[in-house]
Short mmCIF file of C-alpha atoms in Angstrom, two decimals:
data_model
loop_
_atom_site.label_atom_id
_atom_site.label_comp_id
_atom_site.label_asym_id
_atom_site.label_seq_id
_atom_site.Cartn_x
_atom_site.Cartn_y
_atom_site.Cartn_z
CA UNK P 1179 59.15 46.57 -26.30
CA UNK P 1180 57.99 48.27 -23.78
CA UNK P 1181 60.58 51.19 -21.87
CA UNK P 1182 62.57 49.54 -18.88
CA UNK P 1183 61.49 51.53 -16.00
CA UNK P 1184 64.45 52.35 -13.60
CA UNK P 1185 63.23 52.36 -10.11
CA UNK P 1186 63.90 55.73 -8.47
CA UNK P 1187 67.28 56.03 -6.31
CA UNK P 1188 66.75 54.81 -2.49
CA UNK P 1189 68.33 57.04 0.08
CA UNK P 1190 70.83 54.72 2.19
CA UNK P 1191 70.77 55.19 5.94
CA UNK P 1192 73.97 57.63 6.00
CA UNK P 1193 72.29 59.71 3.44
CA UNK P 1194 68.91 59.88 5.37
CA UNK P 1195 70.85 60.68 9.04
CA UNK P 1196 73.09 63.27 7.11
CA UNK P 1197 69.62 64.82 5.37
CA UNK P 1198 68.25 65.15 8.95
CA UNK P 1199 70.94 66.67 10.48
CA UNK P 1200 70.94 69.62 7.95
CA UNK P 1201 67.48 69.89 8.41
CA UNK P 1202 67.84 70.24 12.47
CA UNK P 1203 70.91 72.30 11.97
CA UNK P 1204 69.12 74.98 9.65
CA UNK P 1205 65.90 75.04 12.31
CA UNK P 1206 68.12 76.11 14.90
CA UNK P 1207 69.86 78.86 12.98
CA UNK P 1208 66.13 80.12 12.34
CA UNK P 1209 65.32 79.82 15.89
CA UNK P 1210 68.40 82.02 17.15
CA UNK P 1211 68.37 84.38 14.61
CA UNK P 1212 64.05 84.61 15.73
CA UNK P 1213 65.28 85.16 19.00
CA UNK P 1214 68.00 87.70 18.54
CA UNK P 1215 71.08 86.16 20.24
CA UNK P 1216 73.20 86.19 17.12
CA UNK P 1217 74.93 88.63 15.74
CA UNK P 1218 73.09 89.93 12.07
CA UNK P 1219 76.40 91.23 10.80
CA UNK P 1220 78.88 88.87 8.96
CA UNK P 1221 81.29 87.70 11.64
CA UNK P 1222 84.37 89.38 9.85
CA UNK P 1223 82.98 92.56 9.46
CA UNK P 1224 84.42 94.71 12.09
CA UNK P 1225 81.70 96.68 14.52
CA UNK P 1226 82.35 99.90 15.47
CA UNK P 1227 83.32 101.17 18.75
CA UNK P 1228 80.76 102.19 20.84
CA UNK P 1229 80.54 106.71 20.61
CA UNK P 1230 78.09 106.55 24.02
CA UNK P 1231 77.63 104.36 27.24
CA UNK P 1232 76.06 101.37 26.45
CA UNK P 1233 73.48 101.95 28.09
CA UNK P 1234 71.73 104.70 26.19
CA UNK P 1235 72.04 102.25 23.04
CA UNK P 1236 69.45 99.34 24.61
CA UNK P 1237 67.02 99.26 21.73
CA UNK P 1238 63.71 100.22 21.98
CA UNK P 1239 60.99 97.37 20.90
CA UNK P 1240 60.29 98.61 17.76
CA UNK P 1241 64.03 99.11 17.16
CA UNK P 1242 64.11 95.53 17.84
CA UNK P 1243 61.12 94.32 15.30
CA UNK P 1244 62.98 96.09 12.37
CA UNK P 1245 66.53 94.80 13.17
CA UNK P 1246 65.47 91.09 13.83
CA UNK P 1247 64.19 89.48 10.70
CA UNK P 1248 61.56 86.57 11.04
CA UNK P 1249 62.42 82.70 10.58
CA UNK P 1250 62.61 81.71 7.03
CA UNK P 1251 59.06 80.58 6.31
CA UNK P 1252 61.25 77.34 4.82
CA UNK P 1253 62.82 76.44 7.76
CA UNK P 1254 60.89 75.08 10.90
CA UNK P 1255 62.30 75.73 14.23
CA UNK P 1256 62.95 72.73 16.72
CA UNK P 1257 63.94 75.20 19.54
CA UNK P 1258 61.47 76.66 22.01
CA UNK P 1259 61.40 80.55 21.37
CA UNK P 1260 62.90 82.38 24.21
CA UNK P 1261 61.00 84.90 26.19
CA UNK P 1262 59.26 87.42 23.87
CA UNK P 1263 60.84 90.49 25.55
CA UNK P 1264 63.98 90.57 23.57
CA UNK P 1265 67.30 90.52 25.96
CA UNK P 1266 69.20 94.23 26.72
CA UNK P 1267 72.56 93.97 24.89
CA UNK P 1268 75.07 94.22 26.84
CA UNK P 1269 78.17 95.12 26.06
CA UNK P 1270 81.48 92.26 25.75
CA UNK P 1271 83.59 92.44 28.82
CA UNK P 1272 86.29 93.79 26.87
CA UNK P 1273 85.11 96.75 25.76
CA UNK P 1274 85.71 100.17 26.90
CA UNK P 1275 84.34 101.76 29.36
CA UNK P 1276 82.30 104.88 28.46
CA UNK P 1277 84.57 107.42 27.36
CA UNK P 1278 85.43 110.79 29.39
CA UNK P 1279 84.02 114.03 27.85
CA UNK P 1280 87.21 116.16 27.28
CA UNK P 1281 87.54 119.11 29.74
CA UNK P 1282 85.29 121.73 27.86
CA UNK P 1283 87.12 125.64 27.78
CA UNK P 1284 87.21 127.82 30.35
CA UNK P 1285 84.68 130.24 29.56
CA UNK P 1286 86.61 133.80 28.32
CA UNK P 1287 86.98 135.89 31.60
CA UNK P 1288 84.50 138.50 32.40
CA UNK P 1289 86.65 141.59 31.40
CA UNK P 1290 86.47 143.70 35.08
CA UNK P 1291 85.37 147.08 35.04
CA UNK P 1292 87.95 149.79 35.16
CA UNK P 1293 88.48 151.41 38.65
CA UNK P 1294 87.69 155.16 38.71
CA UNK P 1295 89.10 156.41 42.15
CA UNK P 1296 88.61 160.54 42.81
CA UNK P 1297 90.51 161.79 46.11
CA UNK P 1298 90.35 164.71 46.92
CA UNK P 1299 92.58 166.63 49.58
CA UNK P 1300 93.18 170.41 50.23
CA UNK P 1301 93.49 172.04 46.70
CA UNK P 1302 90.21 170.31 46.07
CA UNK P 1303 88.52 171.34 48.91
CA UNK P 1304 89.38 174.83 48.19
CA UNK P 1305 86.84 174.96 45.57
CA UNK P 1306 83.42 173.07 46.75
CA UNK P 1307 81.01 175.57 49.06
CA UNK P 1308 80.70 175.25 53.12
CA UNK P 1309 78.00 176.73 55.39
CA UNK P 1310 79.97 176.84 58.98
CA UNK P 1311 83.04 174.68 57.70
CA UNK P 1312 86.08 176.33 55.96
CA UNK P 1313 89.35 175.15 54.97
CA UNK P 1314 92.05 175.70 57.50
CA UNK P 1315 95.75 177.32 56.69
CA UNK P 1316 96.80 173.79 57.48
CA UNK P 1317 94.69 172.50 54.38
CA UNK P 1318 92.05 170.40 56.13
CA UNK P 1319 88.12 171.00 56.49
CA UNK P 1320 86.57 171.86 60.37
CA UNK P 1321 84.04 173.63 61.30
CA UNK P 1322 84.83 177.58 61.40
CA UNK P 1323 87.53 178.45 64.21
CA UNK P 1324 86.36 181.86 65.72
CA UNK P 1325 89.68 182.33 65.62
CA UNK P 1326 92.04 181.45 62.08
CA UNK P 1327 94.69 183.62 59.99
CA UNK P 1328 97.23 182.43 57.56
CA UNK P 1329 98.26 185.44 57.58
CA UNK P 1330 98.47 185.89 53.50
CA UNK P 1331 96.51 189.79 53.58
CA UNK P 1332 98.08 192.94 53.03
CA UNK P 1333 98.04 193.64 56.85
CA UNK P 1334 97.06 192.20 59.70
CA UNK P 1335 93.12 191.58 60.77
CA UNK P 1336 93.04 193.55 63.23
CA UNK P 1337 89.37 192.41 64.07
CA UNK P 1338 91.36 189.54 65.20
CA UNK P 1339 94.14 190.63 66.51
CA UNK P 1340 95.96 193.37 68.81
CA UNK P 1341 99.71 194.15 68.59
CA UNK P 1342 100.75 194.66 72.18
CA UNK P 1343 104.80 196.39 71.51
CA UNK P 1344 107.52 195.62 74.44
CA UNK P 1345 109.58 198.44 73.73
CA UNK P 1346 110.26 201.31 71.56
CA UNK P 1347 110.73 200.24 67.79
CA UNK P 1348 108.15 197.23 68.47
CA UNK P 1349 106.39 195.77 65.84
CA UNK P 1350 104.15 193.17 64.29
CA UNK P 1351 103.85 193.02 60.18
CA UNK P 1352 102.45 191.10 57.99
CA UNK P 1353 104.57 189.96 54.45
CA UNK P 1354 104.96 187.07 52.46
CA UNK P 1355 102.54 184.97 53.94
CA UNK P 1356 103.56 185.18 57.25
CA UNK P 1357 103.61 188.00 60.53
CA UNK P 1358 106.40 188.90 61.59
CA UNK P 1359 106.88 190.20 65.68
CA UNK P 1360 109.88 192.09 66.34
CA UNK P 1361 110.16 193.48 70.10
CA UNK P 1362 105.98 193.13 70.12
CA UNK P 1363 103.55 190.59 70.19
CA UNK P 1364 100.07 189.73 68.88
CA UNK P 1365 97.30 188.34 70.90
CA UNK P 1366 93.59 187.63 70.07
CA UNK P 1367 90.88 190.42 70.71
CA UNK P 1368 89.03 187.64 73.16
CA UNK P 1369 90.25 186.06 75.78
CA UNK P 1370 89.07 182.07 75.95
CA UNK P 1371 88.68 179.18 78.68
CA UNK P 1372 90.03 175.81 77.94
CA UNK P 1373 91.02 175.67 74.24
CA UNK P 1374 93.26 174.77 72.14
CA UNK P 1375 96.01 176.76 70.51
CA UNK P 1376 97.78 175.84 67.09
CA UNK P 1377 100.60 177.68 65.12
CA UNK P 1378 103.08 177.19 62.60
CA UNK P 1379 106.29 179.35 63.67
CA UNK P 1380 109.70 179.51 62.98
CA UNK P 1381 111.81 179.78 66.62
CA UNK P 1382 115.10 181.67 66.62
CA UNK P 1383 118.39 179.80 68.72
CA UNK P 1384 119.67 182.32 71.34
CA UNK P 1385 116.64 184.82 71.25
CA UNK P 1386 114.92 185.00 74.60
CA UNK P 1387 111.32 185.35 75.43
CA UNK P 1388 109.78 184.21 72.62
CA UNK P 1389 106.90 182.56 73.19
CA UNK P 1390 103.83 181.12 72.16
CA UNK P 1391 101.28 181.30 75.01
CA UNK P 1392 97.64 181.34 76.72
CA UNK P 1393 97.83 184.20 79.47
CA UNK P 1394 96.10 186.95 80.59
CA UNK P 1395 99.25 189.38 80.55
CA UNK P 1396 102.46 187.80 79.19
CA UNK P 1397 103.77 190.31 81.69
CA UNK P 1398 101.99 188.95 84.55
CA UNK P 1399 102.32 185.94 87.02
CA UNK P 1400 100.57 183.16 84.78
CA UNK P 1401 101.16 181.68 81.33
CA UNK P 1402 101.18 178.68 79.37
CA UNK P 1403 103.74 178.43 76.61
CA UNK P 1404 106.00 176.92 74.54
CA UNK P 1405 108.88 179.00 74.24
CA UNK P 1406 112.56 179.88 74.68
CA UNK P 1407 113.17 181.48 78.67
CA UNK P 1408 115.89 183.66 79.52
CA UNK P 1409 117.82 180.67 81.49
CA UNK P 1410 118.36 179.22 78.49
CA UNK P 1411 117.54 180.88 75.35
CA UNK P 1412 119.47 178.31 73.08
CA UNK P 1413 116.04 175.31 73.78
CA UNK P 1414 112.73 174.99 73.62
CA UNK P 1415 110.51 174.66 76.47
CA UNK P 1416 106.93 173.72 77.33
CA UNK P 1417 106.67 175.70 80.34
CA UNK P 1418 103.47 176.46 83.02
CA UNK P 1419 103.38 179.98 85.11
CA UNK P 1420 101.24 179.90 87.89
CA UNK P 1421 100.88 182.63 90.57
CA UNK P 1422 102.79 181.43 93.83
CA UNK P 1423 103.71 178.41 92.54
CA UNK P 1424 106.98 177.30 90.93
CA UNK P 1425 107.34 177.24 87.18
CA UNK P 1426 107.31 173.77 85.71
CA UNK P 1427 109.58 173.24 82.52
CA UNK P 1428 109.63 170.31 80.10
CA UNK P 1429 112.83 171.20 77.39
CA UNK P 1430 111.52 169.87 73.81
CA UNK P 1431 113.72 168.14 71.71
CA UNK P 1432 117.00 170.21 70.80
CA UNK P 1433 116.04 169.50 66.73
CA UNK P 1434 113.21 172.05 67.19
CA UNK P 1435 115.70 174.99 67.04
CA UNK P 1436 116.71 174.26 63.02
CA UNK P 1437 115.59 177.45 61.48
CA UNK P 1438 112.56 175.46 60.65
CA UNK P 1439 108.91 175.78 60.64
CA UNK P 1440 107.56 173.83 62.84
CA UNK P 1441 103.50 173.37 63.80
CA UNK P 1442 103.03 174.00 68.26
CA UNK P 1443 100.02 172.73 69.69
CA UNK P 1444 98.92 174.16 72.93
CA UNK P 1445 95.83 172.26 74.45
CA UNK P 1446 94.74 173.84 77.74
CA UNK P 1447 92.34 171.33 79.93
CA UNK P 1448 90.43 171.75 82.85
CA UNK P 1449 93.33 169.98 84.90
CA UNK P 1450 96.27 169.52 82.76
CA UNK P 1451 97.80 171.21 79.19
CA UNK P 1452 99.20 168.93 76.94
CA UNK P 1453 101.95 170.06 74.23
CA UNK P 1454 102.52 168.75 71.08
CA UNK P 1455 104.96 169.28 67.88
CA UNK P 1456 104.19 168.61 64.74
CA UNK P 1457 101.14 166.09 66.07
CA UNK P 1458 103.11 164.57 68.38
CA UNK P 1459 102.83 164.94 72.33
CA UNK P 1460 106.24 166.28 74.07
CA UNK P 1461 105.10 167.11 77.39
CA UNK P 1462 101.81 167.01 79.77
CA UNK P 1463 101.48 169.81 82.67
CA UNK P 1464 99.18 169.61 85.63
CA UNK P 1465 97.50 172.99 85.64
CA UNK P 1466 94.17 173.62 86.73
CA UNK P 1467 93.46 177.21 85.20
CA UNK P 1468 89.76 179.20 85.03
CA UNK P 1469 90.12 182.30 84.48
CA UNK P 1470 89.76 183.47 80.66
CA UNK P 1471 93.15 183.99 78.57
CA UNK P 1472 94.38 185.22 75.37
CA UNK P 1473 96.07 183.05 73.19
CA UNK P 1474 99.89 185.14 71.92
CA UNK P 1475 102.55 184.79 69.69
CA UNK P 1476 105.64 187.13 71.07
CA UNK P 1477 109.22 188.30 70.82
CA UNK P 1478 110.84 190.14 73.63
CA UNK P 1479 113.95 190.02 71.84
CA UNK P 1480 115.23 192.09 68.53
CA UNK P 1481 115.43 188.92 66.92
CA UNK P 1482 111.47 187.83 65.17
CA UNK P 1483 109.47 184.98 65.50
CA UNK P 1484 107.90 184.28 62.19
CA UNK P 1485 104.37 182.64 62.12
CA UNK P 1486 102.45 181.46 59.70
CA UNK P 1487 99.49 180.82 60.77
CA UNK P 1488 97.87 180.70 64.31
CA UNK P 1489 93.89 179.63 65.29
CA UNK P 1490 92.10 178.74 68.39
CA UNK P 1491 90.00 175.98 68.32
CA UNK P 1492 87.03 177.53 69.56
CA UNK P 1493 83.61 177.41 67.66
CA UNK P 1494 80.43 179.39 67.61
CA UNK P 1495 79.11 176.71 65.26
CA UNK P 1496 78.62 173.12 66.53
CA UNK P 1497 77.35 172.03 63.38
CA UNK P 1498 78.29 172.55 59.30
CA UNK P 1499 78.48 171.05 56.16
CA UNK P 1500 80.71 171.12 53.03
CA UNK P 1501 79.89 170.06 49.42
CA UNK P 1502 82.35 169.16 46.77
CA UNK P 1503 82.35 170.52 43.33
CA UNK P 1504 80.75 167.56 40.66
CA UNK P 1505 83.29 164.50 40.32
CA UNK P 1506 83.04 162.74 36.84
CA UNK P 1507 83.38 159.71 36.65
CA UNK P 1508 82.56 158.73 33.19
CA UNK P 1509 79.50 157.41 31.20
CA UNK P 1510 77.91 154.40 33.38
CA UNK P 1511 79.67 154.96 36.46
CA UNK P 1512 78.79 153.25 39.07
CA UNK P 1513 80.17 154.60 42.37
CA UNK P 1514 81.07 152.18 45.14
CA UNK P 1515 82.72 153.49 48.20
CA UNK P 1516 83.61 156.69 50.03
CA UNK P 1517 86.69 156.85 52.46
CA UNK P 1518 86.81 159.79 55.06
CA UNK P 1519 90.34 160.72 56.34
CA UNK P 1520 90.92 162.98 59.27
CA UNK P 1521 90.81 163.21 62.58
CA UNK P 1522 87.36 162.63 65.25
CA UNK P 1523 87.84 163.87 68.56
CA UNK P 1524 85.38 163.05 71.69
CA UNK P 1525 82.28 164.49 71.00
CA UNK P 1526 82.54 165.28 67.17
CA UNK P 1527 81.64 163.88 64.04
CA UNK P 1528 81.47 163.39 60.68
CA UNK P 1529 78.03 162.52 58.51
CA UNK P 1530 78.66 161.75 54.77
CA UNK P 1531 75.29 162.39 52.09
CA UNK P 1532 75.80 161.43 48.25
CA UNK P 1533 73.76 162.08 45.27
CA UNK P 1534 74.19 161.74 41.41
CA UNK P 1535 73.53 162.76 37.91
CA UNK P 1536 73.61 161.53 34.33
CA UNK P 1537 74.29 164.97 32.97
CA UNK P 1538 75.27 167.18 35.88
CA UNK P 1539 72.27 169.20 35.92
CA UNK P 1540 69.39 166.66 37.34
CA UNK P 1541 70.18 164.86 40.53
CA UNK P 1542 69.39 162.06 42.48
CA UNK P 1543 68.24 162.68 46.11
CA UNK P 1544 71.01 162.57 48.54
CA UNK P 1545 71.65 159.27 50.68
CA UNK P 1546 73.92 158.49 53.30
CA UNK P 1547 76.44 156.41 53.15
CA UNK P 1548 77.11 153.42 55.29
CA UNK P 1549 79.07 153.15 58.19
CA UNK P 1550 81.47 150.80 55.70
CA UNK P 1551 81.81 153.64 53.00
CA UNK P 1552 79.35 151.85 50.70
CA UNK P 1553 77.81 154.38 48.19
CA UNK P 1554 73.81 153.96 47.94
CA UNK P 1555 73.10 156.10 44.70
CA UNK P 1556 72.32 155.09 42.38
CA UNK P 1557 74.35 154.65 38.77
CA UNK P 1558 75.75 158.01 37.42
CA UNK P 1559 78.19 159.75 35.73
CA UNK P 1560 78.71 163.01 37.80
CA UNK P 1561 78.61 162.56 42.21
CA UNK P 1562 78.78 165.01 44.48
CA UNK P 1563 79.48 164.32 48.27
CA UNK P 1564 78.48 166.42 51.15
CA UNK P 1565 79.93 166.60 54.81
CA UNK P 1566 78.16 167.56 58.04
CA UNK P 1567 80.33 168.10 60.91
CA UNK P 1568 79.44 168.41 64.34
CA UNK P 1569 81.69 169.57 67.34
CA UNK P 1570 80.93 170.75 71.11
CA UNK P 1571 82.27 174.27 70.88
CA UNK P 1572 85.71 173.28 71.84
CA UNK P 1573 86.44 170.45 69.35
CA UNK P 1574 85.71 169.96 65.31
CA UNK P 1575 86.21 166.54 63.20
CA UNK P 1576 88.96 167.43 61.08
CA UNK P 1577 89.00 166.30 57.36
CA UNK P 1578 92.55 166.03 55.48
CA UNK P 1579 91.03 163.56 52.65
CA UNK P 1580 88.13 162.08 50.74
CA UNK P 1581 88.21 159.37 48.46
CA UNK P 1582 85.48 158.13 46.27
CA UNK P 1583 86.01 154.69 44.04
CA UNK P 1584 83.75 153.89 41.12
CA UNK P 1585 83.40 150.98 38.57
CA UNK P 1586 82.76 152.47 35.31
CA UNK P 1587 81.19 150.44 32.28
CA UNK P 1588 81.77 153.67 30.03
CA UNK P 1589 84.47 155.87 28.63
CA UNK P 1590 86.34 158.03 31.26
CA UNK P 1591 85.31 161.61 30.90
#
């Protein structure tokens, strides 16, 4: 007998609509995975968080290609393809936003070059080199007085001076650093017209006539002084002596007459003389004097005036200059600024040249400096500043201090 053939198994409706729906459902699957709008990565794997701003992550085309695999070659889409420029991805609205660099360090400080500051005042200036300048007994730089004495030789200049005795026993000595006038005076050998007098003396309380004074003859009708008068020998006065005229008396401050030492300025004008103690103004006299004077320091009395030193600001030389020693300011320095300190009449000034050297023996060429101070040499160890003064013949700049800063990259030397 032939084998019963058993007709092959018919696919009911339900099984042919549930066939077709798996085949629909795995064409669309193919067609968004073609397309790139699902996610390749097993939806319970965790992504990581983004390290940069989304926007420097869109892929490039090519970067696209390799990520997005094509359909299965078993599975026909039913889908239309979406565009062929693949969408940006864009980030889900929850996620952070791109995340703030921390604050980077502060960069280590630039360590700031050590300040090398060289001042100089009247020791100093005792030992640089001046052509018309010299260093006064009150330890400041101005152009040569014709007149200046501290007064510290073994006897007194008598190229400067004359002692003029009022009586028998009169004298005028010189010792310890000052001149002593007992009964005598000392006056210049010139007489002068319209200067300036300056001296550091020590007044006695109760002595009479002693004086310091511009006259012709202490003796005579007219004088300009500071001084103690016989109506009242116990004070100071700044008094004027003019022939035929009454005297005119201003009394100084009773604190003068302390057994002190005290600096007197006398500066006679064309129409007035103004006083002064220790640099400041006591009294201002109308006088209108011509005729030359000398300029005197005087005691009458038994009892001594002590000075210390006396000068008349008078000057053959209207112009001078000064140069310091070397200053070192140690390898690399660089110098910055120069401060002046003194004093600049009317009609006088003060010029300031610099120059430097790496090894004190070669030197730059001198340059001024600034009105402001700045320093235009250039970079060096050693510096070395010169002064030109200029006066009018009856004033000189004065000088009491120079100061010269420097930032230095090297050791100090």
């Amino acid at each position: 007998m032939p084998p019963r053939t058993v007709p092959a198994p018919r696919l009911d409706y339900l099984q042919r609509s549930t066939l077709a729906y798996v085949v629909a459902l795995l064409a669309l699957i193919a067609a968004l995975v073609a397309t790139g709008t699902v996610p390749l990565a097993p939806v319970d794997q965790p992504t990581a968080s983004p390290q940069h701003s989304p926007a420097t992550l869109t892929p490039t085309p090519a970067r696209a290609a390799a990520v997005a695999p094509a359909t299965p070659p078993s599975v026909v889409s039913t889908i239309a393809p979406a565009a062929a420029t693949p969408s940006p991805i864009v980030a889900p609205a929850s996620s952070p936003a791109s995340p703030v660099p921390s604050a980077r360090p502060s960069p280590s400080p630039t360590p700031t070059p050590p300040v090398v500051a060289r001042t100089q005042t009247g020791a100093a200036f005792a030992q640089g080199n001046g052509a018309g300048v010299s260093l006064g007994p009150d330890s400041t730089l101005s152009l040569s007085p014709t007149v200046s004495d501290d007064f510290d030789s073994a006897a007194l200049d008598t190229a400067q001076w004359q002692v003029v005795p009022w009586g028998g026993g009169g004298t005028a000595t010189v010792g310890q650093g000052a001149v002593t006038a007992t009964i005598a005076a000392i006056r210049t050998r010139r007489s002068f017209v319209h200067r300036t007098l300056e001296a550091r003396a020590r007044f006695t309380a109760g002595a009479p006539f002693q004086n310091l004074a511009w006259s012709a003859d202490l003796n005579g009708a007219t004088a300009i002084l500071i001084g103690t008068p016989a109506s009242d020998p116990a004070h100071l006065y700044a008094r004027a002596k003019q022939a035929g005229r009454e005297d005119q008396l201003t009394p100084l401050p009773a604190t003068l007459m302390d057994g002190a030492f005290h600096v007197y300025r006398i500066a006679w004008e064309a129409e007035r003389v103004e006083f002064a103690v220790d640099g400041v103004v006591r009294a201002t006299l109308p006088v209108a004097l011509v005729a030359p004077m000398f300029a005197w320091a005087s005691s009458a009395s038994a009892t001594p005036l002590l000075v210390d030193w006396m000068r008349v600001l008078d000057y053959e030389q209207v112009e001078g200059t000064y140069m310091c020693v070397p200053l070192d300011g140690g390898a690399g320095a660089r110098w910055a600024r120069l401060t002046v300190g003194g004093t600049n009449p009317v009609g006088t000034a003060v010029r300031v040249r610099t120059r430097t050297s790496a090894d004190g023996v070669t030197w730059s060429e001198e340059e001024p400096v600034e009105a402001d101070g700045t320093v235009s040499s250039p970079t060096g160890r050693y510096l070395q500043w010169t002064l030109t003064l200029s006066g009018d013949g009856a004033m000189s700049p004065t000088v009491t201090m120079v100061e010269v800063v420097a930032t230095q990259g090297g050791e100090t030397g």
